[in-house]
Amino acid sequence: MNLERLLTLTFVSSLFFAGTINAQELPPTAQPGKCYVKCITADEYRDVTETVVIKPEYKVLTTTPATYKTIEEKVLVKEASKRYVIHPAVYETVSVDYESRSAETVLDVVAARFGNSSKTIQVQPKSGRWEYKKLDNCPSVNKDECMVACYVEYPEVNEAIPITVLEADASTRSTTKPGLTASYKKDVVKTPASVEEIEVPAEYKTIKKVVVDTPAGVKETVVPAVTKVITKKELVKKGGITVWEEVDCSLLEDATLLPIFYDYNSAKLTPASEKIIDDYLLKLMKDKPGLRIEIMSHTDSRGNDDYNMALSQQRAQSVVNYLVSKGISRDRLVAKGYGETRLKNRCANGVDCTEEEHQQNRRTEFRIIQ
């Protein structure tokens, strides 16, 4: 944070010196050894009066209250309706029999029954064939000559086979097992439920009420407008004419230190600083109404660069605002903050300097710009 307190006013201007420039650029009454500045004259005004309506004409309305009277009226306070009476059902208890277990059929198996028998089977049918037979004591050497053919019959051959026959196939025999019965209690409706509808008549009441007898009225009164006479400035003569202003040559010096102080970290002028501005800047601008001034404020290098730039602008602006409050036209003033961009010595960021060296950079200057 920049702890600026000292404000230095440096008077800088491009002035014209007699004997150093072309005589055609000097005022006709220029004197050697004196300094002049070329200025533009300001506009000239005069005070004129004007009647202004500060409060317009308006109407005031006065009302006449209404009158009332009391009347009686029969009103319905409860509408007719119906009421329902519910008669619940009447029950009686009865006993109900039921089959708690069904009858059951039991099946018994009757096995198959067998008997013994036999069956004759022909294992060889009846047959016959020619058979050759040699004769005993055949006298021939050739035995074939002693062969005799005989037709032999053979009877059929049968065989008896024992078998088992089914006398009765397997079957079932059913037996019925009777079921079981039980009973339970049951409530049955003896008399059904019913609803009885009863008419409820409407109810009425006599009331009193206040009604308008005579309506309210309005009376209208006009209040005249209020005016005010004001004084305003009216342009008499347009400025813009080039004139010469003699200025103190000491304004050409590099710097004039003035003990103008700000509160800690503030751009607000102190009463002591305002008196110094009154004695120098305010007096100069009133004596030389053609001058335009630029207020230039600077800081030392300590603190944030952007913060210092903003602080310097605020301090320059505070000088401008003060001069305007003293009657100097804002058009004649320009506020410019330079922060720490125009240091007057080696005390830049990071350089170890004394408080006195930093104080040289904490300054406010002004220069004549027209």
PDB file of C-alpha atoms in Angstrom, residues 15 253 263 267 298 322:
ATOM      1  CA  LEU A  15       5.535  30.034 -22.519  1.00  0.00           C
ATOM      2  CA  GLU A 253      10.668  26.066 -12.971  1.00  0.00           C
ATOM      3  CA  ASP A 263      -4.911  11.519   5.142  1.00  0.00           C
ATOM      4  CA  ALA A 267      -7.517  10.999  -1.741  1.00  0.00           C
ATOM      5  CA  HIS A 298       2.063  10.706  -8.894  1.00  0.00           C
ATOM      6  CA  TYR A 322     -12.292  21.227  -5.169  1.00  0.00           C
TER       7      TYR A 322
END
